[in-house]
XYZ file of C-alpha atoms in Angstrom:
472
model
C -8.462 -15.511 7.604
C -4.995 -15.919 8.951
C -2.862 -12.859 8.218
C 0.885 -12.672 8.676
C 3.279 -9.734 8.763
C 6.996 -8.904 8.584
C 10.139 -6.697 8.571
C 13.822 -6.112 9.228
C 17.625 -5.491 10.328
C 19.791 -2.943 12.208
C 23.286 -3.670 10.934
C 24.588 -1.611 8.031
C 23.869 -3.350 4.722
C 27.566 -3.520 3.991
C 27.959 -5.730 7.045
C 24.740 -7.668 6.524
C 25.023 -8.732 2.902
C 28.811 -8.858 2.548
C 29.921 -10.705 5.645
C 33.427 -12.015 5.125
C 34.099 -15.734 5.231
C 36.585 -15.155 8.033
C 33.835 -13.707 10.195
C 31.619 -16.717 9.554
C 34.366 -19.135 10.527
C 34.493 -17.607 14.003
C 30.771 -17.099 14.406
C 29.727 -20.619 15.396
C 30.794 -20.534 19.045
C 29.580 -16.985 19.583
C 26.259 -17.821 17.977
C 25.741 -20.835 20.213
C 26.568 -18.796 23.308
C 24.313 -15.929 22.268
C 21.508 -18.327 21.355
C 21.838 -20.018 24.733
C 21.718 -16.599 26.420
C 18.571 -15.727 24.489
C 16.872 -18.994 25.415
C 17.870 -18.991 29.078
C 18.066 -15.345 30.116
C 15.767 -13.398 27.791
C 12.459 -14.979 28.653
C 9.730 -12.794 30.028
C 6.388 -14.564 30.134
C 4.754 -11.306 31.200
C 5.390 -9.650 27.874
C 2.041 -8.577 26.487
C 0.911 -10.022 23.142
C 1.363 -7.678 20.214
C -1.598 -5.619 19.091
C -0.403 -4.545 15.625
C -1.647 -7.612 13.729
C 1.900 -8.864 13.446
C 2.900 -12.485 13.021
C 6.100 -14.148 11.896
C 6.832 -17.083 9.665
C 9.045 -18.875 12.153
C 8.393 -17.104 15.401
C 11.167 -17.475 17.938
C 10.213 -14.945 20.609
C 13.063 -13.724 22.736
C 12.389 -11.267 25.523
C 14.787 -9.379 27.735
C 14.657 -7.375 30.938
C 16.826 -4.326 30.673
C 16.981 -0.577 30.994
C 15.105 1.624 28.525
C 18.301 2.079 26.510
C 19.033 -1.626 26.322
C 18.793 -3.701 23.202
C 18.274 -7.424 22.722
C 21.682 -9.082 22.198
C 21.557 -10.375 18.638
C 23.540 -13.569 18.010
C 25.744 -13.345 14.924
C 24.255 -15.392 12.126
C 26.041 -18.683 11.664
C 25.655 -20.285 8.248
C 26.670 -23.745 9.396
C 23.616 -25.436 7.810
C 22.423 -23.113 5.063
C 25.098 -21.287 3.046
C 25.170 -17.532 2.888
C 24.127 -16.549 -0.625
C 25.345 -13.649 -2.718
C 22.465 -11.200 -2.713
C 22.072 -9.228 -5.939
C 20.162 -6.143 -4.853
C 19.917 -5.049 -8.498
C 19.936 -6.936 -11.793
C 23.419 -8.113 -12.784
C 22.443 -8.275 -16.471
C 20.209 -6.145 -18.662
C 17.284 -8.395 -19.601
C 13.995 -7.597 -21.290
C 10.719 -7.852 -19.395
C 8.973 -11.197 -19.130
C 5.551 -12.152 -20.535
C 2.121 -11.973 -18.972
C 0.350 -14.862 -17.217
C -2.838 -16.602 -18.273
C -5.804 -16.286 -15.922
C -7.059 -19.816 -15.197
C -10.266 -18.687 -13.500
C -10.061 -16.104 -10.707
C -6.274 -16.545 -10.457
C -5.413 -12.841 -10.797
C -4.394 -12.841 -7.105
C -1.791 -15.488 -7.923
C -0.654 -13.919 -11.207
C -0.064 -10.478 -9.688
C 1.872 -11.961 -6.770
C 4.035 -14.183 -8.991
C 4.926 -11.188 -11.164
C 6.147 -9.207 -8.146
C 8.208 -12.182 -6.949
C 9.663 -12.800 -10.416
C 10.926 -9.206 -10.515
C 12.482 -9.328 -7.030
C 16.180 -9.011 -8.018
C 17.886 -11.116 -5.298
C 15.264 -13.868 -5.530
C 15.156 -13.949 -9.338
C 18.943 -14.041 -9.737
C 19.194 -16.834 -7.170
C 16.557 -18.859 -9.027
C 18.082 -18.208 -12.453
C 21.324 -19.738 -11.185
C 19.333 -22.921 -10.395
C 21.148 -23.134 -7.065
C 18.196 -24.725 -5.292
C 17.088 -27.083 -8.065
C 20.509 -28.732 -8.214
C 20.508 -29.615 -4.531
C 16.799 -29.886 -3.635
C 16.048 -32.369 -0.836
C 12.280 -32.174 -1.124
C 10.504 -35.457 -1.869
C 7.017 -33.916 -1.917
C 6.126 -31.206 -4.466
C 8.663 -28.404 -4.047
C 7.293 -24.903 -4.505
C 10.773 -23.359 -4.682
C 11.578 -25.665 -7.607
C 8.298 -24.664 -9.259
C 9.054 -20.966 -8.789
C 12.533 -21.562 -10.177
C 11.051 -23.100 -13.339
C 8.578 -20.233 -13.594
C 11.264 -17.535 -13.375
C 13.427 -19.347 -15.926
C 10.501 -19.418 -18.343
C 9.825 -15.711 -17.757
C 13.312 -14.557 -18.737
C 14.433 -17.223 -21.226
C 11.840 -16.631 -23.953
C 11.964 -14.021 -26.754
C 10.791 -10.481 -26.084
C 7.434 -11.063 -27.786
C 6.816 -14.472 -26.200
C 3.220 -15.395 -25.483
C 1.724 -15.417 -21.990
C 2.834 -18.204 -19.656
C 0.313 -20.616 -18.187
C 1.094 -21.067 -14.458
C -0.985 -24.259 -14.279
C 1.510 -26.195 -12.141
C 1.496 -23.640 -9.333
C -2.274 -23.134 -9.635
C -2.794 -26.904 -9.478
C -0.888 -27.026 -6.186
C -2.839 -24.372 -4.325
C -3.962 -26.938 -1.736
C -0.338 -27.868 -1.178
C 0.438 -24.201 -0.480
C -2.538 -23.884 1.904
C -5.312 -26.416 2.406
C -8.114 -23.843 2.381
C -7.140 -22.303 -0.992
C -9.417 -23.367 -3.853
C -8.911 -23.240 -7.611
C -11.521 -20.992 -9.216
C -12.199 -18.960 -6.079
C -10.960 -15.415 -5.580
C -8.380 -15.276 -2.773
C -6.597 -12.465 -0.969
C -3.251 -11.677 -2.647
C -1.477 -10.879 0.619
C -2.701 -14.053 2.270
C -1.539 -16.044 -0.755
C 1.863 -14.332 -0.626
C 2.294 -15.240 3.038
C 1.388 -18.898 2.503
C 3.453 -19.102 -0.674
C 6.555 -17.643 0.985
C 6.012 -20.068 3.880
C 5.964 -22.931 1.351
C 9.243 -21.627 -0.120
C 10.706 -21.605 3.385
C 9.521 -25.189 3.928
C 11.259 -26.175 0.697
C 14.516 -24.802 2.096
C 14.040 -26.746 5.345
C 13.098 -30.059 3.711
C 15.385 -32.951 4.602
C 17.177 -31.216 7.475
C 15.155 -32.607 10.379
C 14.568 -30.560 13.500
C 16.447 -27.262 13.546
C 16.746 -24.406 16.034
C 14.763 -21.297 15.158
C 17.914 -19.194 14.759
C 19.160 -21.696 12.164
C 15.833 -21.529 10.295
C 16.382 -17.788 10.009
C 19.461 -18.383 7.820
C 17.647 -20.008 4.867
C 17.729 -18.348 1.463
C 14.174 -17.078 1.944
C 15.039 -15.431 5.268
C 18.245 -13.982 3.837
C 16.125 -12.275 1.172
C 12.876 -11.372 2.963
C 13.684 -11.866 6.646
C 14.258 -9.250 9.297
C 13.084 -8.638 12.841
C 11.158 -6.205 14.993
C 11.781 -5.259 18.599
C 8.893 -4.742 20.993
C 9.640 -2.809 24.174
C 7.229 -2.550 27.129
C 8.261 -0.039 29.805
C 6.652 0.108 33.236
C 5.507 3.632 34.202
C 6.116 2.898 37.896
C 9.607 1.384 38.150
C 10.759 2.165 34.581
C 11.648 -1.493 34.055
C 11.725 -2.499 30.362
C 10.918 -5.823 28.747
C 12.234 -6.482 25.247
C 11.037 -9.002 22.703
C 12.404 -9.828 19.247
C 10.149 -11.137 16.479
C 11.483 -12.465 13.153
C 9.239 -11.328 10.310
C 8.925 -11.588 6.513
C 6.715 -8.557 5.746
C 4.958 -5.697 7.524
C 1.220 -5.001 7.678
C 0.377 -1.318 8.150
C -2.834 0.306 9.363
C -3.835 3.093 6.966
C -7.106 4.387 8.437
C -5.372 7.442 9.898
C -2.534 7.770 7.392
C -2.161 9.451 4.013
C 1.450 8.409 3.304
C 3.564 5.314 3.830
C 5.872 7.291 6.090
C 2.916 8.242 8.294
C 1.708 4.614 8.388
C 5.182 3.486 9.474
C 5.243 6.254 12.088
C 1.925 5.036 13.499
C 3.222 1.452 13.439
C 6.249 2.401 15.546
C 4.653 4.973 17.868
C 4.321 4.269 21.577
C 0.965 3.153 22.947
C -0.293 3.173 26.541
C -1.337 -0.135 28.094
C -3.942 0.720 30.731
C -7.375 -0.169 32.046
C -8.307 -3.740 31.101
C -5.080 -3.960 29.094
C -2.680 -3.251 31.956
C 0.749 -4.865 31.912
C 1.981 -7.207 34.650
C 5.454 -5.918 35.459
C 7.933 -8.655 36.388
C 9.759 -6.169 38.617
C 6.757 -4.627 40.409
C 4.949 -8.003 40.503
C 1.612 -6.295 39.793
C -0.557 -4.900 37.019
C 0.608 -1.436 36.014
C 0.233 1.096 33.254
C 3.004 0.726 30.699
C 4.205 2.147 27.410
C 4.674 -0.246 24.512
C 6.551 0.476 21.298
C 7.433 -1.577 18.227
C 10.505 -0.668 16.153
C 12.514 -2.210 13.350
C 15.527 -4.022 14.749
C 16.931 -5.669 11.626
C 15.942 -4.389 8.148
C 15.539 -7.011 5.395
C 17.113 -7.070 1.950
C 13.598 -7.015 0.475
C 10.931 -5.057 2.338
C 7.305 -5.988 1.633
C 4.688 -3.563 2.964
C 1.056 -4.667 3.146
C -1.518 -1.881 3.391
C -4.491 -3.088 5.443
C -7.340 -2.010 3.190
C -9.780 -4.718 4.297
C -11.575 -5.224 7.591
C -11.896 -8.773 8.940
C -14.139 -10.661 8.777
C -14.943 -9.522 5.259
C -18.374 -8.280 4.286
C -19.597 -8.461 0.718
C -19.309 -4.712 0.107
C -18.151 -1.564 1.834
C -15.315 -3.239 3.793
C -12.444 -1.738 1.829
C -10.474 1.439 2.572
C -10.229 2.961 -0.892
C -8.385 6.215 -0.174
C -5.044 6.808 -1.830
C -1.854 6.380 0.169
C 1.197 8.195 -1.179
C 4.367 6.127 -1.436
C 7.836 7.151 -2.670
C 10.220 5.607 -5.194
C 12.949 5.861 -2.540
C 12.112 5.057 1.090
C 14.329 5.692 4.123
C 13.259 3.624 7.148
C 15.889 4.967 9.559
C 13.312 6.985 11.586
C 11.410 3.784 12.327
C 14.370 1.684 13.465
C 15.478 0.982 17.013
C 18.920 2.298 16.185
C 20.818 3.144 13.010
C 24.048 4.978 12.242
C 22.716 6.431 9.014
C 20.027 6.258 6.335
C 18.593 2.827 5.496
C 17.299 3.326 1.979
C 15.068 1.202 -0.230
C 14.037 1.430 -3.871
C 10.532 0.596 -5.095
C 10.330 -2.198 -7.683
C 6.800 -3.602 -7.340
C 3.254 -2.376 -6.657
C 0.319 -4.766 -6.322
C -3.146 -3.252 -6.791
C -6.637 -4.491 -5.954
C -9.582 -3.063 -7.896
C -12.968 -3.712 -6.307
C -14.898 -3.396 -3.060
C -14.060 -6.663 -1.291
C -11.197 -9.098 -0.900
C -13.516 -11.846 -2.128
C -14.214 -10.049 -5.407
C -12.620 -7.555 -7.746
C -9.375 -7.881 -9.668
C -5.646 -7.887 -8.878
C -2.845 -6.640 -11.127
C 0.660 -5.356 -10.548
C 3.309 -2.896 -11.677
C 6.914 -4.070 -11.774
C 10.241 -2.468 -12.576
C 11.948 -4.517 -15.271
C 15.657 -5.393 -15.351
C 16.023 -2.624 -17.962
C 14.783 -0.014 -15.472
C 11.437 0.469 -17.231
C 8.106 0.068 -15.434
C 5.443 -2.307 -16.771
C 1.832 -2.992 -15.899
C 1.281 -6.752 -15.588
C -2.454 -7.393 -15.896
C -2.799 -11.152 -16.490
C -1.847 -11.645 -20.190
C -1.624 -7.917 -20.885
C 1.845 -6.360 -20.512
C 2.363 -2.687 -21.282
C 4.985 -0.063 -20.538
C 3.941 2.729 -18.153
C 5.434 5.903 -16.744
C 6.652 6.380 -13.192
C 3.843 8.875 -12.555
C 1.283 6.170 -13.368
C 2.980 3.763 -10.948
C 2.977 6.303 -8.111
C -0.686 7.204 -8.608
C -2.057 3.733 -7.838
C -4.183 2.696 -4.863
C -1.583 0.185 -3.699
C -2.401 -2.944 -1.713
C 1.191 -4.164 -1.381
C 4.501 -2.415 -1.974
C 7.788 -4.159 -2.731
C 11.069 -2.414 -1.926
C 14.662 -3.638 -2.302
C 17.556 -2.318 -0.218
C 19.760 0.269 -1.885
C 23.548 0.192 -1.747
C 26.315 1.884 -3.643
C 27.368 -1.446 -5.103
C 25.363 -4.061 -6.978
C 26.598 -6.795 -4.672
C 29.406 -6.503 -2.173
C 31.111 -9.786 -3.029
C 30.947 -8.966 -6.723
C 32.462 -5.530 -6.220
C 35.159 -6.882 -3.950
C 36.206 -9.277 -6.713
C 36.712 -6.405 -9.133
C 33.471 -6.570 -11.118
C 32.454 -3.420 -12.971
C 29.654 -1.356 -11.403
C 26.217 -1.577 -12.964
C 25.676 0.674 -15.972
C 23.294 3.557 -15.408
C 22.056 3.392 -19.008
C 18.485 2.222 -19.430
C 16.339 1.712 -22.493
C 14.010 4.588 -23.247
C 11.471 5.030 -26.025
C 13.124 6.602 -29.048
C 16.544 6.209 -27.489
C 18.267 5.444 -30.814
C 21.781 4.145 -30.200
C 21.030 3.584 -26.507
C 18.191 1.221 -27.440
C 20.411 -0.714 -29.842
C 23.111 -1.018 -27.185
C 20.625 -2.216 -24.575
C 19.077 -4.677 -27.035
C 22.526 -6.156 -27.753
C 23.227 -6.417 -24.034
C 19.878 -8.125 -23.556
C 20.683 -10.675 -26.285
C 24.048 -11.372 -24.647
C 22.363 -11.855 -21.275
C 19.868 -14.299 -22.783
C 22.719 -16.280 -24.325
C 24.339 -16.464 -20.902
C 21.037 -17.681 -19.449
C 20.725 -20.301 -22.205
C 24.158 -21.632 -21.347
C 23.179 -21.596 -17.683
C 20.078 -23.700 -18.334
C 22.155 -26.220 -20.256
C 24.404 -26.943 -17.297
C 23.950 -30.527 -16.054
C 22.275 -30.689 -12.679
C 24.176 -32.128 -9.758
C 22.919 -35.682 -9.007
C 20.487 -35.513 -6.097
C 17.443 -37.272 -4.793
C 15.478 -34.894 -6.989
C 17.351 -35.783 -10.187
C 14.441 -37.795 -11.503
C 12.209 -34.742 -11.602
C 11.828 -32.556 -14.670
C 14.652 -30.046 -14.903
C 14.012 -26.280 -15.123
C 15.430 -26.292 -18.630
C 13.001 -28.955 -19.757
C 10.152 -27.068 -18.156
C 11.189 -23.842 -19.862
C 11.242 -25.576 -23.231
C 7.827 -27.198 -22.732
């Protein structure tokens, strides 16, 4: 099975997610020059293929020859085609949790993945605003439009609403990936990778041929996208070759790890290329021993970590690594970055679990952190509140982290918006519960008004609107 991986960004989050409009207006020329430099001067065909099971959604390899302290020159992102969106790294409104999802026959892999995506703050807020649906250029079935309708249904119904039937997305599995079959158990991580790729294709629809650096400015890449830097250093002449890989998640080996931090350390540790795997140095012009190391160059807004519990190809039984891997609520990835001026912190909001012995069997379910700050177990139609200790004791298959900042969103704070309240609903909270319930009702009213907004006339105007879908 094809497996894909991904990760991140070096610049401080304040600079990444709150770039001023004035900076963007001057970025076009610099971006074109930097992109031209990358294409013309950073090509090293001798760079060894990666050996960490890493692949990117829109791979645009750029290699560089430099000293060991050098870094790939990153072109400033130019949002000349796709607009820079306002990333909400936390929920702007206090909403109640959404409902469960009906299992349509071995679709737990899809249900658990959709729940984690629906509770991804920057993605959910973007979809609730119906920004994509109003301007969609897709003529074929659009998976981003379908996800938009799904998220609207999740958060527009009453607190005790019945489980949602995701039949539209299930019915388009072949559109997401030709080899996926309704009624057959699939791997949740593989589905996530193909589904995110389909969301990316929805963003690119109608734009014709674009440069890879432009493709990395879509909404999906702004939320999930980052990059890794691979450095190969010759042991003879000390010449270094650098390569940048855009990624959308990270797959981690866990055979020799007991914690996520250890797995990340193993992912970024240096390895020796020798014997049959010697490196052909472009400076020495011969095969030599070399040290290779992968580090995080650009951290993403949303960091998805995939724990490699299955061996490929799968066997019926005994192919799963079942040991527990400890993971924190707050994760600092600074030690695993190429360079960083300070801590790069993330907050856990989703845990996807696989119960069983094989990827082709068993059951998937997930734990998500609701907009009210409370954790819930989402097991198909069953939704129940759980404690943090229960969440942290799971045998996780995928972990979902969102970047932490002092402010909810930089643009919002700059415009004078009030910071997010620290109050959260707790069982038996008395007045706090009543206050949160009132805030939730107000938020739902705002969402109702949002759904009622007339869509901007587009080529997709004839399709069913999200509001109509939510009411169905």
